[in-house]
Short mmCIF file of C-alpha atoms and ligand atoms in Angstrom, two decimals:
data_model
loop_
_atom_site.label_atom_id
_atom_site.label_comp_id
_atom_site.label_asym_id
_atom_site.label_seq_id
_atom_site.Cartn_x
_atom_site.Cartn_y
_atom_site.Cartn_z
CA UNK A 1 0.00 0.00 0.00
CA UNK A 2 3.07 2.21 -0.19
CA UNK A 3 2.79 3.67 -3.61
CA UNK A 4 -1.41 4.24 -4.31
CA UNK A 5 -2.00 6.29 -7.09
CA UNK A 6 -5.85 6.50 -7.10
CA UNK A 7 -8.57 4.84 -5.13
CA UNK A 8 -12.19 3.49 -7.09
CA UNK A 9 -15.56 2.66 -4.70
CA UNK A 10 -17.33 0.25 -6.35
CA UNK A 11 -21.35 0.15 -6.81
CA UNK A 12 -22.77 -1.73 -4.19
CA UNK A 13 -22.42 -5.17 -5.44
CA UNK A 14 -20.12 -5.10 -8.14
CA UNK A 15 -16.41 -4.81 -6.90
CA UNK A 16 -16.02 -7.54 -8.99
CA UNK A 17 -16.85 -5.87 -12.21
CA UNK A 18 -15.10 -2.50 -11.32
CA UNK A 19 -12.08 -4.90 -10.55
CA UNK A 20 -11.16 -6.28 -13.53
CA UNK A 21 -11.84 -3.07 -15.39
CA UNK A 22 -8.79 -2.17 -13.33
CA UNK A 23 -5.48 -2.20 -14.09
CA UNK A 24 -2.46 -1.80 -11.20
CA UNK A 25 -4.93 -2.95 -8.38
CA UNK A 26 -2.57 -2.66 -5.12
CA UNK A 27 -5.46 -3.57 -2.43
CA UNK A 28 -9.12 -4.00 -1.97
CA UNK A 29 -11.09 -3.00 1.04
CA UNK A 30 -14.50 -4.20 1.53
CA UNK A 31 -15.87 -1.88 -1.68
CA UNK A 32 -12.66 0.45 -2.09
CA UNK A 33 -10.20 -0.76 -5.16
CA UNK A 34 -6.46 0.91 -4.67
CA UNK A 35 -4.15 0.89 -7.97
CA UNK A 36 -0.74 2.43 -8.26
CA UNK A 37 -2.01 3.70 -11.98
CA UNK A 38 -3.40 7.11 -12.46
CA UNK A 39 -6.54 7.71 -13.31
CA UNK A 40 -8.51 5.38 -15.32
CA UNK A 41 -11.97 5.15 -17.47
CA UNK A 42 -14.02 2.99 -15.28
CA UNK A 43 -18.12 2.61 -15.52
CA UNK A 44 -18.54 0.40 -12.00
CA UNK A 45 -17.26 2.98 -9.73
CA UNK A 46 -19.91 5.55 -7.72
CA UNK A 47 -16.81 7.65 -6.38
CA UNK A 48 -13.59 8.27 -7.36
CA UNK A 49 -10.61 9.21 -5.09
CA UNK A 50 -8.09 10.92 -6.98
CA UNK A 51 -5.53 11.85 -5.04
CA UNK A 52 -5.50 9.21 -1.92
CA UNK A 53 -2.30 9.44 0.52
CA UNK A 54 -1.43 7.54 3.60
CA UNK A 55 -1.65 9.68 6.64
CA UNK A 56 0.05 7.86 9.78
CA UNK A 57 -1.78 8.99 12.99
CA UNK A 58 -0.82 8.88 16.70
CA UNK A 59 -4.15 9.18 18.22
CA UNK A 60 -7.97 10.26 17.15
CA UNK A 61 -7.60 13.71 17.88
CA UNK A 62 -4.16 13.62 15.71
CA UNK A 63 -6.21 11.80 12.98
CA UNK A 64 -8.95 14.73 12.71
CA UNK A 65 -5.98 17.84 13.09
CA UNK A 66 -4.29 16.54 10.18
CA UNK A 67 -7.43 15.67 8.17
CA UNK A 68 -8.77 19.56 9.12
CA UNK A 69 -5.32 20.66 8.19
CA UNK A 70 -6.14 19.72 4.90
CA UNK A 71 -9.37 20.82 4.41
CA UNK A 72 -12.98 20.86 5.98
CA UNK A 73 -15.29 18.95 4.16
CA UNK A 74 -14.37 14.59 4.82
CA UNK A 75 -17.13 11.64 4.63
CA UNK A 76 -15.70 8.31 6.15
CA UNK A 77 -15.97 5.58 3.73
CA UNK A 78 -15.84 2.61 6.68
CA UNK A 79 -13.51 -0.80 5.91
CA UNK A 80 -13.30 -2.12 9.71
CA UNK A 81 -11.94 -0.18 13.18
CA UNK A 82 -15.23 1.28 13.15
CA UNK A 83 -15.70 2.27 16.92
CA UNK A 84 -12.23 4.26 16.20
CA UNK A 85 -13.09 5.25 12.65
CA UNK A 86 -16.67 7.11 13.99
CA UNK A 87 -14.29 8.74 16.81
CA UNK A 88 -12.51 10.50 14.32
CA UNK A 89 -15.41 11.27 12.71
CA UNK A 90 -17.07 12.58 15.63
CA UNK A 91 -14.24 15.32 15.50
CA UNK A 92 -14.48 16.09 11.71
CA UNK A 93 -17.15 18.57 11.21
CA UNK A 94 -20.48 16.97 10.33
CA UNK A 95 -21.43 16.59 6.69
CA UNK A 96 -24.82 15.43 6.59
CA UNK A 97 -26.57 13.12 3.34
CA UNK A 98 -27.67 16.26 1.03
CA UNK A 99 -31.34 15.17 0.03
CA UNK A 100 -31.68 16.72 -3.00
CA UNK A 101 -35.38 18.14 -4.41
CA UNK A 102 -35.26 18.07 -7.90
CA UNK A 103 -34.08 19.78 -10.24
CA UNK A 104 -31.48 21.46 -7.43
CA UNK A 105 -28.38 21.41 -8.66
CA UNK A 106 -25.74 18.89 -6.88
CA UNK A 107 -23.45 20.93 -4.06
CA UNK A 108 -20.54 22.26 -5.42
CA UNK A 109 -18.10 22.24 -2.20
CA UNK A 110 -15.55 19.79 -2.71
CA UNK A 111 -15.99 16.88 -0.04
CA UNK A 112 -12.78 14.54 0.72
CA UNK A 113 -13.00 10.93 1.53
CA UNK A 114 -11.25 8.67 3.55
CA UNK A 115 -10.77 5.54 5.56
CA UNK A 116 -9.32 3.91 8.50
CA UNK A 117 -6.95 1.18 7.27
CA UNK A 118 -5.18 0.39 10.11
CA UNK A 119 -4.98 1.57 14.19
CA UNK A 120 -2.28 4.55 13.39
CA UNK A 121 -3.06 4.57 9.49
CA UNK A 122 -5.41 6.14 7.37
CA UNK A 123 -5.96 6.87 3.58
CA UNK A 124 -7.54 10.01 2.85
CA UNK A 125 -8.54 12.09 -0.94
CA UNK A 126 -9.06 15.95 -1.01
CA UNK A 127 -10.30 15.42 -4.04
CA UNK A 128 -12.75 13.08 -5.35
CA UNK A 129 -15.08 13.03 -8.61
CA UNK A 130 -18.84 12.89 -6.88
CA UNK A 131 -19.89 15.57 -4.84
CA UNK A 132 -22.02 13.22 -2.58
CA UNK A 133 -21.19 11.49 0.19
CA UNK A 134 -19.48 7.98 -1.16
CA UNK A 135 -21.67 8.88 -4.50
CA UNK A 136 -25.03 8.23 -2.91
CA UNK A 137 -27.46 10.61 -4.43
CA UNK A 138 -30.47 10.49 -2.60
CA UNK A 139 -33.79 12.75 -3.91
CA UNK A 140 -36.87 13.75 -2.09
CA UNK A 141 -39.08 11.51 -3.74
CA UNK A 142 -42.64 11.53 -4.79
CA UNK A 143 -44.78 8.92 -3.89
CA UNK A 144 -47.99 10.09 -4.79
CA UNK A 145 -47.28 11.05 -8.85
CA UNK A 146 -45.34 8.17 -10.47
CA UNK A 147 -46.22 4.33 -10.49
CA UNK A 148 -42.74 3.45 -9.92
CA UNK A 149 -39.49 4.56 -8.63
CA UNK A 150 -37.77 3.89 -12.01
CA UNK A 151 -37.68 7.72 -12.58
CA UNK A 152 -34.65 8.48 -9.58
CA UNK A 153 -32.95 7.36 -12.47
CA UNK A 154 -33.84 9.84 -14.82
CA UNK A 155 -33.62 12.26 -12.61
CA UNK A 156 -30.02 11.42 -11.62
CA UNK A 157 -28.44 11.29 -15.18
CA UNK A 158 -30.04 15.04 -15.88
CA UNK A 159 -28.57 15.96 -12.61
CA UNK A 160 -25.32 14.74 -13.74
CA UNK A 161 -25.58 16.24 -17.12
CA UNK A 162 -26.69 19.37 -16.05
CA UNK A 163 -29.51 19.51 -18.38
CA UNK A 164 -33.18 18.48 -18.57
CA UNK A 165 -36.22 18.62 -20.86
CA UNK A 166 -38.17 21.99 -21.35
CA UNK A 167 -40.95 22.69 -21.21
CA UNK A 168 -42.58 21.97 -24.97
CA UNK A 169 -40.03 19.78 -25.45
CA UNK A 170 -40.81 16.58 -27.98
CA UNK A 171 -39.50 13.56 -25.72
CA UNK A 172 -39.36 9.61 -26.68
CA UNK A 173 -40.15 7.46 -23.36
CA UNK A 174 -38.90 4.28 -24.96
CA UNK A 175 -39.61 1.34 -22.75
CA UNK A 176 -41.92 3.20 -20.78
CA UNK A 177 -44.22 1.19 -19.11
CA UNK A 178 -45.62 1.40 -16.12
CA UNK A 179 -44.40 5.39 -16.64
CA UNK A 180 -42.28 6.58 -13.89
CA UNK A 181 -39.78 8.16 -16.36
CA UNK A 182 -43.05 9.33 -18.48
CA UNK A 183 -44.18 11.02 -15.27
CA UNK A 184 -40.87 12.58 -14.91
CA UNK A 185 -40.90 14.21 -18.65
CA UNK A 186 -44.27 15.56 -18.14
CA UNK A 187 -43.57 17.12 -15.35
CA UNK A 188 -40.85 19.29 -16.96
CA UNK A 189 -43.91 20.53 -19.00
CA UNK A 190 -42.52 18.37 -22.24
CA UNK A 191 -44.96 16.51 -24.84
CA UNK A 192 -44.36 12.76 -24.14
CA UNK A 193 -44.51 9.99 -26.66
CA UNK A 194 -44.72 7.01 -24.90
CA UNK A 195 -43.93 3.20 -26.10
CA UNK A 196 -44.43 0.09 -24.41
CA UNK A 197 -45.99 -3.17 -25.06
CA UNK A 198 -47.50 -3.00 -21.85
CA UNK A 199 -50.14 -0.18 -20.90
CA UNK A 200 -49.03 3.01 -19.14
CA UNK A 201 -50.81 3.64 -15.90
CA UNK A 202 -53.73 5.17 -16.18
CA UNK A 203 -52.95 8.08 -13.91
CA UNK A 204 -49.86 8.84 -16.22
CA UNK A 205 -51.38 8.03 -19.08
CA UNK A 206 -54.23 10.84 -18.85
CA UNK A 207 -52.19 13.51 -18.17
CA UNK A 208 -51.91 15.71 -20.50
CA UNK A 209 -48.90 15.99 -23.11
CA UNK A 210 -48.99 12.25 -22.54
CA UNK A 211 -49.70 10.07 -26.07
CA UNK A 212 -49.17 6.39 -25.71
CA UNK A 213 -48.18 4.00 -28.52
CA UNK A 214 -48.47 -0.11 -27.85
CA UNK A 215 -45.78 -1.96 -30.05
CA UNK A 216 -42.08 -2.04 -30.06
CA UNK A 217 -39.70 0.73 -29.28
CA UNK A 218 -37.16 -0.18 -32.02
CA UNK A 219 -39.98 0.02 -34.45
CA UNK A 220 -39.76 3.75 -33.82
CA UNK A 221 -37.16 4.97 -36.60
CA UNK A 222 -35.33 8.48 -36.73
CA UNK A 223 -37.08 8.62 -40.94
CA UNK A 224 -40.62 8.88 -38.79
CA UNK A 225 -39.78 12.32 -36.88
CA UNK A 226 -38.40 16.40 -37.96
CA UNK A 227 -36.69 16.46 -34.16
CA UNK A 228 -36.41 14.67 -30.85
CA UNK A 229 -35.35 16.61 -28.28
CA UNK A 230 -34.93 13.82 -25.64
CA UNK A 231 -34.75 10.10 -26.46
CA UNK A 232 -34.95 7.99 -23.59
CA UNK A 233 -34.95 4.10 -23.48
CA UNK A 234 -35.37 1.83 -19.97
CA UNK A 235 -36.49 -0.83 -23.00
CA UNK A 236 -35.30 -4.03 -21.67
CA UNK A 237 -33.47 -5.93 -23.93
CA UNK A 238 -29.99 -6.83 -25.30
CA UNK A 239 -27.14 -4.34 -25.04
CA UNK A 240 -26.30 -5.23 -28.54
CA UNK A 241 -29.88 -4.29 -30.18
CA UNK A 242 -30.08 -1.55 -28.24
CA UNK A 243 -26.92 0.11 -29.59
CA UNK A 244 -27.50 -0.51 -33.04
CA UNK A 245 -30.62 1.01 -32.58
CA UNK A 246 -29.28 4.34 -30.45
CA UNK A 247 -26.52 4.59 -32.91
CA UNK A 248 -28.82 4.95 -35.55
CA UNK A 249 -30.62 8.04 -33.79
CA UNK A 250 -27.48 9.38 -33.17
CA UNK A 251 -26.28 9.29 -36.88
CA UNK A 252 -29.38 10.45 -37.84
CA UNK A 253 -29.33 14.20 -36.48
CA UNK A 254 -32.75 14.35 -35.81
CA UNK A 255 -32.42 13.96 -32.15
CA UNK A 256 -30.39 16.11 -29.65
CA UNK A 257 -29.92 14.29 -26.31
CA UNK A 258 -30.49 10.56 -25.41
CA UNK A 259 -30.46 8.67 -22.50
CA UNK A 260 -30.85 4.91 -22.42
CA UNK A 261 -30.20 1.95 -19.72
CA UNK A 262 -27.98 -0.80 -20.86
CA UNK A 263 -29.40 -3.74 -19.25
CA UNK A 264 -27.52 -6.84 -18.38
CA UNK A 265 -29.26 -10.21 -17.68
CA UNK A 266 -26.67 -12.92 -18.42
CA UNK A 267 -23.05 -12.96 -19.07
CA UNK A 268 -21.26 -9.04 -18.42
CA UNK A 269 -19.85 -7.92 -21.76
CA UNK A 270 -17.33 -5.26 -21.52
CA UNK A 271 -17.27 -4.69 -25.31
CA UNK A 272 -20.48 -3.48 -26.06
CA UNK A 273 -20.17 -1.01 -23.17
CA UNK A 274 -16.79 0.45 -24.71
CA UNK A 275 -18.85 1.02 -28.49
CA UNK A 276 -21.28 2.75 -26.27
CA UNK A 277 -18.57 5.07 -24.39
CA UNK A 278 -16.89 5.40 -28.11
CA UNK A 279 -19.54 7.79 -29.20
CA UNK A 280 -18.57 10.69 -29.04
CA UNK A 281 -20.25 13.19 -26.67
CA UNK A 282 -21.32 10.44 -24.55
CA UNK A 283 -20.15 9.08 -21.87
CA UNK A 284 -21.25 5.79 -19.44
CA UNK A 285 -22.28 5.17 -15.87
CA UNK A 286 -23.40 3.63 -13.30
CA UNK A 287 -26.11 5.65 -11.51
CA UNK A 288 -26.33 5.14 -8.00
CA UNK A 289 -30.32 4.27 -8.35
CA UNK A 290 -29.08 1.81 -11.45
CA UNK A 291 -28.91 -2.08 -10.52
CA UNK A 292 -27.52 -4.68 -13.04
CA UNK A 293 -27.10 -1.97 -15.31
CA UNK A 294 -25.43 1.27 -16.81
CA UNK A 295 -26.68 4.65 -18.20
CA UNK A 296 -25.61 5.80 -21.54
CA UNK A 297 -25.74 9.70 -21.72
CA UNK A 298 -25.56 11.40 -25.05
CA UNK A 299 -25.69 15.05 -25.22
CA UNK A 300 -23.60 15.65 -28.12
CA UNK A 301 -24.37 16.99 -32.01
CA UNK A 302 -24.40 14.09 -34.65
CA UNK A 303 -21.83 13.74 -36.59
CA UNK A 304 -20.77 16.04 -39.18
CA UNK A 305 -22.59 14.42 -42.79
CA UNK A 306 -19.63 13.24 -45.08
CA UNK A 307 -20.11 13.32 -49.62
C1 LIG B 401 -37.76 -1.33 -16.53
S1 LIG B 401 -39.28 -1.29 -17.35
C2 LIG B 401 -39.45 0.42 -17.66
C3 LIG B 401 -39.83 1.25 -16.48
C4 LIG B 401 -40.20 2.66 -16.87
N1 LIG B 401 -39.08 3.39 -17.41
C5 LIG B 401 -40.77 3.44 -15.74
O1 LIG B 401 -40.23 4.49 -15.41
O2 LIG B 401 -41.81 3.06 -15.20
C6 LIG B 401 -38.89 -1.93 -18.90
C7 LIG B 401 -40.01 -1.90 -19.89
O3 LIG B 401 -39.49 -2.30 -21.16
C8 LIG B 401 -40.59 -2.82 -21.88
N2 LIG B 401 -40.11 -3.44 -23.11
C9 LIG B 401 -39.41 -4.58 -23.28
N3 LIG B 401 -39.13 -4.77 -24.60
C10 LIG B 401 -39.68 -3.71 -25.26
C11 LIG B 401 -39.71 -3.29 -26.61
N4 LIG B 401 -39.13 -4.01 -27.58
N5 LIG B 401 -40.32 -2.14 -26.92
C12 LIG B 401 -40.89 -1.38 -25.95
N6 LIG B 401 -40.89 -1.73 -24.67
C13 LIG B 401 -40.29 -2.87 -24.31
C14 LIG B 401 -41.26 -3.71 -20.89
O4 LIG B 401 -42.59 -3.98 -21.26
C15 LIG B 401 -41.15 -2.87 -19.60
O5 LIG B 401 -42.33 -2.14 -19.40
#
């Protein structure tokens, strides 16, 4: 552990996966990955610590000076010692779960991590790439409007993008059934085109700017519309078809921004999620309300036409 170079957190449940996307792995900690490489393109991480160093420590009150000496703003991220681990934390200033209420923007102080690895050691990172507390992102949620709680994903990835439907707006709710992510577009004031083999719920289906479609998503093609603002797919099926299918909207420049779930039911494949991050303008995550599964988030202008 003498020579760490950067420090990953896995999604809950996957340290496996964000593993061997890894190369120069020097320890793992419960969820925590260590390498001795600099920073690398990873999609199983929720928080990235990008400049860890080993602090030794003498006592508690030792561990917090130096940590304050550094700066203000820490969030444990626990491996074992905990009884001495929440001492030191006791003496940190508090930093409390921000809950946000959509469409706040995420805080913009910058909030170190660290760990106890040992009695007189710790790791700790001024800097890290989520502003949230070990990348949780935790909304106010609303459990009267939407039939499902699908749409904490939606409303992560425009959080992270920085950018959301307006109101008019002509959205695609591809796979939208029973309509949590519908819900979520209408609510921005945008004009909704739902598709689904199943029914939408008939609360979300009445409201208005709301028009339903049974049938196949993928039967939608970019020939049948002037301009998509926002295409958005929770369709489940394979990675593959869905791809070949986003790429086409992309190529197409008749839509702006997508956003799509890449779903994984049997076997992980690595490749198809590196021709997803390969489009340019787009990049891949995993959300912290995503499961078995990754969000690809396209915000970019198609690609210039060639004779
Ligand atoms: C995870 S659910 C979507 C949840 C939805 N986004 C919400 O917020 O409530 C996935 C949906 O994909 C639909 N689906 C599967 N294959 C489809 C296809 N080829 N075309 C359209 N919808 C499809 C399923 O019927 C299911 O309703």
């Amino acid at each position: 552990m003498e020579n760490i170079s950067t420090a990953y957190l896995s999604a809950e449940g996957y340290v496996d996966r964000l593993t061997s996307e890894l190369e120069g792995v020097v320890a793992v900690h419960d969820r925590l990955v260590f390498t001795d490489h600099p920073l690398q393109s990873v999609y199983w991480a929720q928080n990235v610590w990008l400049n860890p160093i080993i602090v030794n420590i003498n006592s508690i009150s030792d561990a917090a000076r130096q940590l304050k000496a550094i700066q203000s703003s820490w969030i444990l991220y626990p491996v074992g010692l905990h009884r001495r681990a929440a001492f030191i934390e006791e003496k940190l200033p508090r930093i409390s779960s921000p809950v946000l209420t959509f469409p706040d923007s995420p805080p913009r102080s910058p909030l170190g991590s660290w760990t106890l690895l040992e009695q007189n050691l710790l790791v700790a990172s001024s800097q890290c790439t989520s502003p949230f507390p070990n990348g949780e992102i935790f909304f106010e949620e609303d459990k009267e409007g939407p039939p499902s709680r699908a749409y904490l994903k939606l409303w992560e990835a425009w959080t992270l993008m920085a950018e959301r439907p307006k109101e008019g707006e002509f959205c695609i709710d591809a796979g939208g059934s029973p309509g949590g992510w519908c819900w979520a577009m209408q609510q921005l004031g945008a004009q909704v085109l739902s598709v689904d083999r199943s029914p939408l719920d008939k609360k979300v289906g009445r409201l208005p700017g709301v028009e339903f479609k049974k049938g196949s998503a993928f039967a939608l093609q970019p020939e049948d519309f002037d301009c998509v603002d926002w295409l958005c797919s929770d369709v489940i099926c394979y990675p593959e078809k869905l791809y070949d299918w986003a790429l086409r909207w992309v190529e197409s420049g008749v839509c702006k921004k997508m956003i799509c779930t890449i779903k994984f039911q049997g076997e992980y494949d690595s490749q198809i999620v590196k021709r997803f991050a390969s489009i340019p303008s787009s990049r891949v995550v995993h959300l912290f309300n995503n499961k078995n599964e990754l969000t690809w988030m396209w915000s970019g202008e198609p690609p210039e036409a060639t004779d």
